[in-house]
mmCIF file of C-alpha atoms and ligand atoms in Angstrom:
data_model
loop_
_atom_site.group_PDB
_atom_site.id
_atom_site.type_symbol
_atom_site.label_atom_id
_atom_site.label_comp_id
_atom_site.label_asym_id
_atom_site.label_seq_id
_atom_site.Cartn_x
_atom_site.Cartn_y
_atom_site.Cartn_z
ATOM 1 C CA UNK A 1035 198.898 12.309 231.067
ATOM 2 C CA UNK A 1036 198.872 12.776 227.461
ATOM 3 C CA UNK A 1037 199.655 16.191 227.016
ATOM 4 C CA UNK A 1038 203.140 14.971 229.418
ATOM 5 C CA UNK A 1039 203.759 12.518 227.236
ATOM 6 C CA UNK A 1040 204.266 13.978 224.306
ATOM 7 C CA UNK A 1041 205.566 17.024 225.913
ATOM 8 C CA UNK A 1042 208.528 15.044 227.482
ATOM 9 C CA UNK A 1043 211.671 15.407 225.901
ATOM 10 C CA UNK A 1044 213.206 11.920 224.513
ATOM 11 C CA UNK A 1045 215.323 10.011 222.727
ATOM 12 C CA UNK A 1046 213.343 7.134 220.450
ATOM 13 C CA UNK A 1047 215.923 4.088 220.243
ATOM 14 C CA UNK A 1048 213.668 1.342 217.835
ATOM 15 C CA UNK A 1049 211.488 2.907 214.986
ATOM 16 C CA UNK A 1050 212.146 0.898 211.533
ATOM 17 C CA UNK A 1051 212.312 4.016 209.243
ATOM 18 C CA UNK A 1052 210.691 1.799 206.461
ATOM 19 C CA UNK A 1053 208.063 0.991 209.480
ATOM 20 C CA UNK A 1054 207.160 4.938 209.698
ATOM 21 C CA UNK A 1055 205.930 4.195 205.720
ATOM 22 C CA UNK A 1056 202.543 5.789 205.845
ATOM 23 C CA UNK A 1057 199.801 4.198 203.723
ATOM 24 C CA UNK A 1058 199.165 8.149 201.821
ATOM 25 C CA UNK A 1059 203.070 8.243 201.112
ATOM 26 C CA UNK A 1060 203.036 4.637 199.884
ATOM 27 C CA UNK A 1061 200.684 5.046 197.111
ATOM 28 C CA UNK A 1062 201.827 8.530 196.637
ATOM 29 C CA UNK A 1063 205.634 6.943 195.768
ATOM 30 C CA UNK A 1064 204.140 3.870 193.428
ATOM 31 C CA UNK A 1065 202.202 6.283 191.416
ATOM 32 C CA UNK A 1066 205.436 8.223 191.105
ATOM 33 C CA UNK A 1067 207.704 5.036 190.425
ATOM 34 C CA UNK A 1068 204.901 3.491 188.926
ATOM 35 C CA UNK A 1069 204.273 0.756 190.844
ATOM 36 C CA UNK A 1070 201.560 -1.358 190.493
ATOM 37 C CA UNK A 1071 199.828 -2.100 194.545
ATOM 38 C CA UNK A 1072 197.774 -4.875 195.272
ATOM 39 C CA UNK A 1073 195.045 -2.671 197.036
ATOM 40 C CA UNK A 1074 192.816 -0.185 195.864
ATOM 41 C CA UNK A 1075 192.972 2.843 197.883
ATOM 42 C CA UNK A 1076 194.678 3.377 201.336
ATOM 43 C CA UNK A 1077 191.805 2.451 203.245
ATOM 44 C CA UNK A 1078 192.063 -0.776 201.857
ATOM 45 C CA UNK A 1079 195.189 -0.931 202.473
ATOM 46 C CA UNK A 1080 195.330 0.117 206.299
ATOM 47 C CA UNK A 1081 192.197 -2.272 206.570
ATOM 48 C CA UNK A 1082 194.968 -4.943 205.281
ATOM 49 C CA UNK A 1083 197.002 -4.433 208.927
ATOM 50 C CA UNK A 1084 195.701 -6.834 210.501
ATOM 51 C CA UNK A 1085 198.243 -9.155 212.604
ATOM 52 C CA UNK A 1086 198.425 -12.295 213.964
ATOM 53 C CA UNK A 1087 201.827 -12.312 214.690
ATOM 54 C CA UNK A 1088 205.408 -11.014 213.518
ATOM 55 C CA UNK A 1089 205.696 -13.334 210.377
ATOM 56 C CA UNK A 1090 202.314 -11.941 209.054
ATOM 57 C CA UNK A 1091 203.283 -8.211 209.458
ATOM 58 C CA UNK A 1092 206.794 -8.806 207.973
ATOM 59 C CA UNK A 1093 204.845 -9.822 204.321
ATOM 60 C CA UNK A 1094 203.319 -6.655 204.295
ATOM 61 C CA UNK A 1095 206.397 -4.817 205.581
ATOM 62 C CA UNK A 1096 208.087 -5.374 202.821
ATOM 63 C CA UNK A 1097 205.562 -5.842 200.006
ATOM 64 C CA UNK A 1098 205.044 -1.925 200.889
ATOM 65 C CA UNK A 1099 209.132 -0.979 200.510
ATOM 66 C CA UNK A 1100 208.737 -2.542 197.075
ATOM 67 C CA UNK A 1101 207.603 1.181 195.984
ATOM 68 C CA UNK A 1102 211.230 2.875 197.474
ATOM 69 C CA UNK A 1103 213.221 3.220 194.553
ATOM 70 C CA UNK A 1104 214.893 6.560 194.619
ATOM 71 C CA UNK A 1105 217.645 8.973 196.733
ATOM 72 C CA UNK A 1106 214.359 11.029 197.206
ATOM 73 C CA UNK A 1107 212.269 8.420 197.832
ATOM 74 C CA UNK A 1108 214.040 7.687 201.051
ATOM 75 C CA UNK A 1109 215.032 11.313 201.832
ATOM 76 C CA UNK A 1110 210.977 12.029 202.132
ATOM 77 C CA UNK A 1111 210.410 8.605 203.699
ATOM 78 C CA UNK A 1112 213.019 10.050 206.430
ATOM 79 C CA UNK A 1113 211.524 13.929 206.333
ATOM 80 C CA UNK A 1114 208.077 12.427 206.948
ATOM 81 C CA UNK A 1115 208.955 10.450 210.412
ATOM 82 C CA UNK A 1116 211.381 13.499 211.770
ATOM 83 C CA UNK A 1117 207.911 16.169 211.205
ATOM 84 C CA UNK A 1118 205.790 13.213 213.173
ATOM 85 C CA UNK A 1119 208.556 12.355 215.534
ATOM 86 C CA UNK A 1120 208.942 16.318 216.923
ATOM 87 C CA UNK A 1121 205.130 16.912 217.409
ATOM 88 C CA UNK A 1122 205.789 13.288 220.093
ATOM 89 C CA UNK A 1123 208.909 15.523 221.478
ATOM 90 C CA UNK A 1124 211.622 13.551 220.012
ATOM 91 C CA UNK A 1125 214.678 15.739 220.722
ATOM 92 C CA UNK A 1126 217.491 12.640 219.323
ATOM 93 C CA UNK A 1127 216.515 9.125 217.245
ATOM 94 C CA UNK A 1128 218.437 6.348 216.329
ATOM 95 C CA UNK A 1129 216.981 5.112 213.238
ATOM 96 C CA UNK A 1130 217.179 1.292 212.093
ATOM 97 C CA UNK A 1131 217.440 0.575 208.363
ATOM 98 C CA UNK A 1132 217.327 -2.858 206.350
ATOM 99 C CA UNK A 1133 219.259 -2.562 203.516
ATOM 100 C CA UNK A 1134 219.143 -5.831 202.595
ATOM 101 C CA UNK A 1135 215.449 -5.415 201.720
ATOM 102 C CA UNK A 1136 216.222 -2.576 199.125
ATOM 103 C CA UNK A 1137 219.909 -4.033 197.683
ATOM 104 C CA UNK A 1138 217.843 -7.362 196.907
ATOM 105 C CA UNK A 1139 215.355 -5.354 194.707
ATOM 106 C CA UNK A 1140 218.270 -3.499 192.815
ATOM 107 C CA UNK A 1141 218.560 -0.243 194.871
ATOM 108 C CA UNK A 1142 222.010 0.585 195.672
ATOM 109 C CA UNK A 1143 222.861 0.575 199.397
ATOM 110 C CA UNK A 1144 224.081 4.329 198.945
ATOM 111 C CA UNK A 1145 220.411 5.247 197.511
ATOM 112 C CA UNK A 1146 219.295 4.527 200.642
ATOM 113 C CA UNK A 1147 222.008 5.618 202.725
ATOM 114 C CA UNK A 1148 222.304 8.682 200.955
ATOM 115 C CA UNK A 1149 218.681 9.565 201.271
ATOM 116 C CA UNK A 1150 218.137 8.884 204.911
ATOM 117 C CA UNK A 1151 221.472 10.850 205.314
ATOM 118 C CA UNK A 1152 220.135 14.183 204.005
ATOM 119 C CA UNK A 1153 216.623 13.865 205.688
ATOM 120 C CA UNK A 1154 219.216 13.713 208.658
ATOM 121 C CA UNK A 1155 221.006 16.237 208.183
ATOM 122 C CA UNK A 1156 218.118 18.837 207.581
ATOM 123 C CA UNK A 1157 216.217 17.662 210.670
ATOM 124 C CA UNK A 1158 219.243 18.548 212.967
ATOM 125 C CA UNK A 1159 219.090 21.813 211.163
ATOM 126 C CA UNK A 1160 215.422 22.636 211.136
ATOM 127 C CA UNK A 1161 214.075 20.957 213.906
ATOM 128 C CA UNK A 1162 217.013 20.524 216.370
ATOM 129 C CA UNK A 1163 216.894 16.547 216.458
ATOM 130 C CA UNK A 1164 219.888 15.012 216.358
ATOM 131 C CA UNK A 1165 219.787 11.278 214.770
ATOM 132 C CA UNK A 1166 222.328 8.206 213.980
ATOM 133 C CA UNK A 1167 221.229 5.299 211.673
ATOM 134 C CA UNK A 1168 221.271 1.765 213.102
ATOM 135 C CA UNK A 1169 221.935 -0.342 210.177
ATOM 136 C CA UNK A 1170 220.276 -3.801 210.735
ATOM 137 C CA UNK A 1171 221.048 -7.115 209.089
ATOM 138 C CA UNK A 1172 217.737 -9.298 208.188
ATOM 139 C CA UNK A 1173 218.347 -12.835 210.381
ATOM 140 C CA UNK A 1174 216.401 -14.584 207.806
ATOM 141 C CA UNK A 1175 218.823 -13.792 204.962
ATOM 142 C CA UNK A 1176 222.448 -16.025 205.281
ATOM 143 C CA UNK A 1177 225.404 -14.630 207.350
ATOM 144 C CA UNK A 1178 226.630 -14.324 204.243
ATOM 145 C CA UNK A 1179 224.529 -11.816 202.845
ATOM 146 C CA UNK A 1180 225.208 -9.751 206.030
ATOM 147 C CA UNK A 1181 228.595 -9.345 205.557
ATOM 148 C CA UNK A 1182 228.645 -8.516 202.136
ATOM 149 C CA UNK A 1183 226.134 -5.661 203.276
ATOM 150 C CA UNK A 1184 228.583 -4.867 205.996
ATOM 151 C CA UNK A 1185 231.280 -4.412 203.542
ATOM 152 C CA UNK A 1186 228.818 -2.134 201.300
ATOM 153 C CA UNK A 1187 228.496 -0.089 204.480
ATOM 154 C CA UNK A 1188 232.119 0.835 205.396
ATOM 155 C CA UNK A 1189 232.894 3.870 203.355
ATOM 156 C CA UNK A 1190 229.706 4.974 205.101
ATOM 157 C CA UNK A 1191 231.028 4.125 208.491
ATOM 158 C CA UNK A 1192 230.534 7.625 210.512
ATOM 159 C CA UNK A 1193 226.615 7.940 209.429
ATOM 160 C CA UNK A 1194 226.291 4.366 211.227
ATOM 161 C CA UNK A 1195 226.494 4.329 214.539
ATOM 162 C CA UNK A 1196 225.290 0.445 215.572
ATOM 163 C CA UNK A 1197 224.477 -2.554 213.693
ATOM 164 C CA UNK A 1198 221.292 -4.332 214.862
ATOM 165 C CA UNK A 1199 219.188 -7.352 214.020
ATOM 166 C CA UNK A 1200 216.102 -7.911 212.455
ATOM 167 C CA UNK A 1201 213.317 -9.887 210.691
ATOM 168 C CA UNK A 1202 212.115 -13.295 211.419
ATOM 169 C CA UNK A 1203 213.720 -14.404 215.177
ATOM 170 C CA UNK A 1204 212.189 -17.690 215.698
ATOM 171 C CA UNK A 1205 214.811 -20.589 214.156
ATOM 172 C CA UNK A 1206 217.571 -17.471 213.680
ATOM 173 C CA UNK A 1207 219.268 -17.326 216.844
ATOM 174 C CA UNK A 1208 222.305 -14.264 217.443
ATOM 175 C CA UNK A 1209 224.312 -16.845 216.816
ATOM 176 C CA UNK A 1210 224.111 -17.200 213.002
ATOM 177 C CA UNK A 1211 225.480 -14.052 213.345
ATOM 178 C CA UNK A 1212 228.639 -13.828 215.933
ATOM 179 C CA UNK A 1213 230.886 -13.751 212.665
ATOM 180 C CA UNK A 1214 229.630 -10.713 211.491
ATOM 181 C CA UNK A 1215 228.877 -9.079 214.873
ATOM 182 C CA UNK A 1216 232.339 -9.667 215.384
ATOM 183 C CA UNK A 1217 233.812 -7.669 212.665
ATOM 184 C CA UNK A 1218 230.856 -5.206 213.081
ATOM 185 C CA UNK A 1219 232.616 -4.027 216.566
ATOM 186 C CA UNK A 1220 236.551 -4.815 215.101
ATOM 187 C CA UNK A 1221 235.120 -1.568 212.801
ATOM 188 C CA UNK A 1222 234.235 0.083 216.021
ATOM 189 C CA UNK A 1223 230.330 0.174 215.635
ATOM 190 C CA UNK A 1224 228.116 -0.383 218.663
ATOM 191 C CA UNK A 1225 225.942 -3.405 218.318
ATOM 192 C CA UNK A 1226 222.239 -4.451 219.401
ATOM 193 C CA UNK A 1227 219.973 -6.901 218.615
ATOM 194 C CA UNK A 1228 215.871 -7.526 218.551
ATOM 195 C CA UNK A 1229 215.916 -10.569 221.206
ATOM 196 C CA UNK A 1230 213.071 -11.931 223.190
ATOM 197 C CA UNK A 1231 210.215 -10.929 221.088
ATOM 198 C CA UNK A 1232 208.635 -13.778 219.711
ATOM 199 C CA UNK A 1233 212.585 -15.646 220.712
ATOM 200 C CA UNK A 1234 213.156 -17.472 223.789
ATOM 201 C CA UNK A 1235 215.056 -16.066 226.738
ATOM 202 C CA UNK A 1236 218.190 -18.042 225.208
ATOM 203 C CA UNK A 1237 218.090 -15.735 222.455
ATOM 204 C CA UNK A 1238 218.845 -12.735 224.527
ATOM 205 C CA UNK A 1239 221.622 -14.185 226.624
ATOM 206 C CA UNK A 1240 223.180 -15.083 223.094
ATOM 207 C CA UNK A 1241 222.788 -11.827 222.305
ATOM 208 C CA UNK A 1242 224.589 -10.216 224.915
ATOM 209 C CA UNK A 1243 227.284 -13.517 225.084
ATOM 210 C CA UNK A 1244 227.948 -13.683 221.037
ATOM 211 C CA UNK A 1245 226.949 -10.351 219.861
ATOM 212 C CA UNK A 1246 228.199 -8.616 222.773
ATOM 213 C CA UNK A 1247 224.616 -6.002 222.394
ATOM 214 C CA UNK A 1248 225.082 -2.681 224.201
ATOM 215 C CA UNK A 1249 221.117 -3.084 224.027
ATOM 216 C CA UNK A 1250 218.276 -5.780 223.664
ATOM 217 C CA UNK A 1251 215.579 -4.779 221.004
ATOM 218 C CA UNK A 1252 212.204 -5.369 222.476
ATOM 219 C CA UNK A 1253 213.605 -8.361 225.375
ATOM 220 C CA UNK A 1254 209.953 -8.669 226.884
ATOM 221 C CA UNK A 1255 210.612 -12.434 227.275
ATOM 222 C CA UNK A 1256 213.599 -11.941 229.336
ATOM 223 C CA UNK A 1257 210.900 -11.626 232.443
ATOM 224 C CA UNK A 1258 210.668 -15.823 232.184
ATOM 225 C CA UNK A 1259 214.038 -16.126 233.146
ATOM 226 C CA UNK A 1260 215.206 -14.354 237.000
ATOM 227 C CA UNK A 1261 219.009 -15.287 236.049
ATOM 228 C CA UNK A 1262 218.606 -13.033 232.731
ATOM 229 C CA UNK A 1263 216.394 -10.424 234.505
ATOM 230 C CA UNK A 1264 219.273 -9.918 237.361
ATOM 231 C CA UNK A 1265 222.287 -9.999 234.619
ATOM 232 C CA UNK A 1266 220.303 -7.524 232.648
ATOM 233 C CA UNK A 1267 219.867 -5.158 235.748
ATOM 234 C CA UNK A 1268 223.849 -5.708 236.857
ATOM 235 C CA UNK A 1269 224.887 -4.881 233.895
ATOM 236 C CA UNK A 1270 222.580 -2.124 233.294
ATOM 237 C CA UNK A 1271 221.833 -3.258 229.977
ATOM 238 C CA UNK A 1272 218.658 -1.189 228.256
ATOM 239 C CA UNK A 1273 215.490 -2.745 226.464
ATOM 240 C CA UNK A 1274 214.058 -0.657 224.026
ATOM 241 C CA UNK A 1275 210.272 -1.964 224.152
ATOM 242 C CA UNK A 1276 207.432 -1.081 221.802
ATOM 243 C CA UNK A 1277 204.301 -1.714 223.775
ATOM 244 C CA UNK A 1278 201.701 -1.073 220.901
ATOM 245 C CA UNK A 1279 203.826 -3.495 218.482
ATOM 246 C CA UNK A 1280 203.442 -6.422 221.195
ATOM 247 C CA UNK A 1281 199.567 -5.723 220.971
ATOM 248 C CA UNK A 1282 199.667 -5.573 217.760
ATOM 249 C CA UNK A 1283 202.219 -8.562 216.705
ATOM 250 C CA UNK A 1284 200.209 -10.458 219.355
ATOM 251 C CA UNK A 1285 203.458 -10.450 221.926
ATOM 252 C CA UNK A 1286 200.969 -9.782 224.366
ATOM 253 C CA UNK A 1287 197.190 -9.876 224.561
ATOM 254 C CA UNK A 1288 196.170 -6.354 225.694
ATOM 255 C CA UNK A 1289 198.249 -3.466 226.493
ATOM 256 C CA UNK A 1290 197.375 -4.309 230.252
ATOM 257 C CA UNK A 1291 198.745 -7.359 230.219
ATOM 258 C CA UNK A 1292 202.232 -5.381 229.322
ATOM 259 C CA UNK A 1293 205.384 -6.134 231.306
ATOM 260 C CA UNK A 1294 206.597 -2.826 231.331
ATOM 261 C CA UNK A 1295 205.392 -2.136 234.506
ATOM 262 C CA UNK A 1296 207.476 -5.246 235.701
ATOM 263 C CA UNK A 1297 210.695 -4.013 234.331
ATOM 264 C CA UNK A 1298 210.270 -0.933 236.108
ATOM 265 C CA UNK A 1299 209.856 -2.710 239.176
ATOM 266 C CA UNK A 1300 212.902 -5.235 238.487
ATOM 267 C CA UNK A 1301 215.161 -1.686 238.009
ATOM 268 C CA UNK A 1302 215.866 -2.793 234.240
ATOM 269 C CA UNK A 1303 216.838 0.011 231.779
ATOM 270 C CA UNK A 1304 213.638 -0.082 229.862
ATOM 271 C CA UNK A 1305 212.349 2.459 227.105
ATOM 272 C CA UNK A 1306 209.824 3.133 225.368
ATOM 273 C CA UNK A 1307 209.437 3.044 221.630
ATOM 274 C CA UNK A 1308 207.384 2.550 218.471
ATOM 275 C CA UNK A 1309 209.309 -0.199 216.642
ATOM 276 C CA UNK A 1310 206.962 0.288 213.238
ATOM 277 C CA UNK A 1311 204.599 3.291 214.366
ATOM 278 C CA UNK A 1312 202.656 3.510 210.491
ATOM 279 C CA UNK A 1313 201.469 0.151 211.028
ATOM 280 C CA UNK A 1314 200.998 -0.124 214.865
ATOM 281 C CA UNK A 1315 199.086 2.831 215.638
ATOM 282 C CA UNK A 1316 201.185 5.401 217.264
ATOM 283 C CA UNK A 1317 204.407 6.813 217.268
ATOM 284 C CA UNK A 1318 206.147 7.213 220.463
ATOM 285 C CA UNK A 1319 204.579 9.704 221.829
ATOM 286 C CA UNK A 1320 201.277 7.404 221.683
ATOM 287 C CA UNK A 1321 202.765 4.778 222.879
ATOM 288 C CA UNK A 1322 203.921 6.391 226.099
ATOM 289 C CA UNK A 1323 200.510 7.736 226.455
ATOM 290 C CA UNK A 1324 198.767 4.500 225.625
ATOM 291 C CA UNK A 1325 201.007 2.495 227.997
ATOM 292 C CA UNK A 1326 200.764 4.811 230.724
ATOM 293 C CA UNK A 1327 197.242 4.458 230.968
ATOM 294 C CA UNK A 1328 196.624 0.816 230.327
ATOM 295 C CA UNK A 1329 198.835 0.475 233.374
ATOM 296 C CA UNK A 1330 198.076 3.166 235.210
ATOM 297 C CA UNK A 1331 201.705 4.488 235.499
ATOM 298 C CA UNK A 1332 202.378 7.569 237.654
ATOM 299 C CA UNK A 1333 203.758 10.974 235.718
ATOM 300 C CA UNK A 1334 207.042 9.916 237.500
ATOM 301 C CA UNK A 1335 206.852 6.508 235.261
ATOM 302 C CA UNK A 1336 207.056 8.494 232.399
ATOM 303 C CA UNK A 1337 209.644 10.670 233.570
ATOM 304 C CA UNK A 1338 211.959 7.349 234.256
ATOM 305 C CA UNK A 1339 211.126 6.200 230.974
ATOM 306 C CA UNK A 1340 211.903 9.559 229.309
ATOM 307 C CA UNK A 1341 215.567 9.598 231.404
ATOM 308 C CA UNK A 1342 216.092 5.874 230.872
ATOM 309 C CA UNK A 1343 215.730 7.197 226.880
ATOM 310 C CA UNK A 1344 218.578 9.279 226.939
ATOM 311 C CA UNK A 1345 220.672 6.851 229.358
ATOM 312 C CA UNK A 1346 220.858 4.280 226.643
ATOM 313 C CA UNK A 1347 221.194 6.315 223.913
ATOM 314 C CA UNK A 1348 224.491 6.446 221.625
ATOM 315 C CA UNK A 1349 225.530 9.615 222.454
ATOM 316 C CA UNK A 1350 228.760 11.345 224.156
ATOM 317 C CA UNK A 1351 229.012 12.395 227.906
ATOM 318 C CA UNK A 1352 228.055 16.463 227.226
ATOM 319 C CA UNK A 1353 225.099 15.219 224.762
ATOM 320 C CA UNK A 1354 223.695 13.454 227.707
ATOM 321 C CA UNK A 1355 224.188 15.512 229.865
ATOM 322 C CA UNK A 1356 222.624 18.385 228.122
ATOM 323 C CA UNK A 1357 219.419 16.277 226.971
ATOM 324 C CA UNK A 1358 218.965 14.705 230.892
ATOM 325 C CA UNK A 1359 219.024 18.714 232.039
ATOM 326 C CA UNK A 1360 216.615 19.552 229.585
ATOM 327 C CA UNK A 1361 214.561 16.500 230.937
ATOM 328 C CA UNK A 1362 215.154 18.211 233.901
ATOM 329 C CA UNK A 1363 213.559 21.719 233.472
ATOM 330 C CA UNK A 1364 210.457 19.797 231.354
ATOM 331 C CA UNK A 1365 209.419 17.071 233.822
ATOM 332 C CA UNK A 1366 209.704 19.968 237.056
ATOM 333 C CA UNK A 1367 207.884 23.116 234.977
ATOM 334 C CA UNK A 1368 203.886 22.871 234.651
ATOM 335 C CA UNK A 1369 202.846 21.885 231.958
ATOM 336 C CA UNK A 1370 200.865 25.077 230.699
ATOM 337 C CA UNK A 1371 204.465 27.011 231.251
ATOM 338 C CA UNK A 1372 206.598 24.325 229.904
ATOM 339 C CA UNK A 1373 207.741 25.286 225.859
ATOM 340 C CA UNK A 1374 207.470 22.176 223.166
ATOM 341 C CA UNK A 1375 210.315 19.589 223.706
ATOM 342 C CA UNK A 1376 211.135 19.971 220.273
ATOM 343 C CA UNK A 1377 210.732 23.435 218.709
ATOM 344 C CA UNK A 1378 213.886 25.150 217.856
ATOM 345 C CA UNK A 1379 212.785 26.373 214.500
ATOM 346 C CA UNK A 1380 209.228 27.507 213.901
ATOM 347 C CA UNK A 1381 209.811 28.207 210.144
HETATM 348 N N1 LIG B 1263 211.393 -5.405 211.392
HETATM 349 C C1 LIG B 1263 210.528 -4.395 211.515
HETATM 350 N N2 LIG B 1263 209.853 -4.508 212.655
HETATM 351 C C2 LIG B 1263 210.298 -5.617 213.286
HETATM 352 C C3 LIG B 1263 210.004 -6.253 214.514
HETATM 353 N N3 LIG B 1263 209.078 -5.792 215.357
HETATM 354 N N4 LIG B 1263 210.664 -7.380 214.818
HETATM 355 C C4 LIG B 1263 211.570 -7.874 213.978
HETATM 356 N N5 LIG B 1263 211.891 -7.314 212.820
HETATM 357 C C5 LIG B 1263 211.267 -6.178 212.471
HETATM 358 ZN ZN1 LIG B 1264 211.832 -3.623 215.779
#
């Protein structure tokens, strides 16, 4: 079940990029930028990620960013999860980024965006994965503060293809946000929003009513509420879930206690993903393996979730088309005869 699940071809729809910050590149970039860390080595840091919900990962989240100062900086930040992301058979990603946590330390937004861009660029090239960047506004921070970050963003516009929502949910409903969702789509991005993580059911249905989401982020909670469950099916709107984050944020007690087993069931769009995999233990590939056998899903579970991937992706008609045929010839071919997902360029 393992080997399948990395060996699946997918698209990953909710990885953080500044949650695929690995504890060797973080003190690798302070002693660069010469950053002073609170811990001593990276075992003391990694012992540090320890959760006990999302408020008390978020501290460390971006204590650790604090070291991201430079173009390169988030080029190699970006390099680093595209090498991880092909050995899990990522063939296309849609990558969030939170500027907000970078302009407020005096990085320029086009630091980031220009870093991010070229690790883009050169993992299309070298490993054949295509990728869009998600730019997400922190729901803590004032509406406000989004939109002047929106503004930032517009000469930008074609490297962003959606504008999420992040951070902190409880007390910061969607609907601090409609204004700025609003003028998000009037620029012709796509828009989605984490809902239903640690946030009510009412926080999704805002979502999709004031925010007008082409996806929930996460959405586990929708399951309390039938009425959301059977709009979210109509509708055929995806969740992109990241089972090993719920364990870890404390979403859910064990990984067999996971609803994604339900959503299946209920027909819902659901995905798999690994929301912030350097902290969470696993990238996607892991967390379709992990998942799969915590709930003892069939191979033709994964399969679903692997074609429900590509389904909700951003992408044009053809690009689907091509990535569900190459689903196609994977999920069908043993797996001793099948090639990598991902290899187009061994060099
Ligand atoms: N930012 C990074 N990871 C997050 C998560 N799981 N929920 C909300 N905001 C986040
Ligand atoms: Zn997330």
């Amino acid at each position: 079940m393992r080997a399948a699940a990395f060996r699946l071809p997918k698209a990953e729809l909710h990885v953080h990029i500044e949650g695929t910050f690995e504890p060797e590149l973080i003190f690798a970039l302070a002693e660069r930028n010469r950053v002073a860390l609170p811990y001593a080595s990276v075992d003391a840091l990694r012992r540090a990620y320890q959760f006990t919900d999302l408020q008390s990962f978020l501290g460390l989240y971006y204590a650790a960013m604090n070291v991201l100062r430079t173009e390169r900086d988030f080029a190699e930040l970006a390099h680093a999860y595209f090498a991880r992301a092909r050995e899990q058979g990522v063939v296309h990603a849609e990558i969030f980024f939170d500027p907000q946590a970078h302009t407020a330390r005096g990085v320029a937004f086009e630091t980031v965006i220009d870093g991010l861009w070229s690790a883009v660029r050169e993992s299309e090239q070298r490993y054949g994965i295509t990728s869009k960047l998600i730019m997400c506004f922190l729901r803590d921070q004032s509406a406000e503060s989004a939109l002047v970050t929106l503004e930032q963003a517009l000469p930008y516009g074609e490297r962003i293809v959606a504008v999420g929502l992040d951070s902190a949910e409880v007390g910061n409903p969607p609907s601090k946000f409609q204004r700025i969702f609003e003028r998000a789509l009037a620029e012709g991005w796509k828009t989605v929003a984490h809902a239903g993580e640690e946030g009510p059911p009412a926080y999704v249905w805002e979502a999709l009513d004031l925010l007008q989401v082409s996806r929930v982020d996460h959405g586990v909670r929708s399951l309390e509420d039938p009425r959301l469950v059977a709009r979210l099916r109509d509708e055929r709107i995806p969740l992109t879930v990241c089972p090993l984050s719920n364990v870890k944020l404390r979403v859910v007690d064990t990984l067999r206690d996971h609803p994604l087993a339900r959503m299946l069931g209920e027909r819902l769009i659901a995905t798999v993903n690994s929301d912030d995999p350097a902290y969470f233990g696993g990238y996607v590939g892991d967390n379709f393996a992990a998942v799969a056998d915590a709930l003892d899903l069939p191979p033709s579970a994964l399969v679903t979730l692997a074609r429900n991937s590509f389904e909700a992706a951003f992408v044009d008609a053809p690009t689907r088309a091509a990535y569900l045929a190459r689903l196609a010839v994977a999920s069908t071919s043993a797996p001793a005869a099948a090639s990598p997902a991902t290899v187009v360029d061994e060099a």
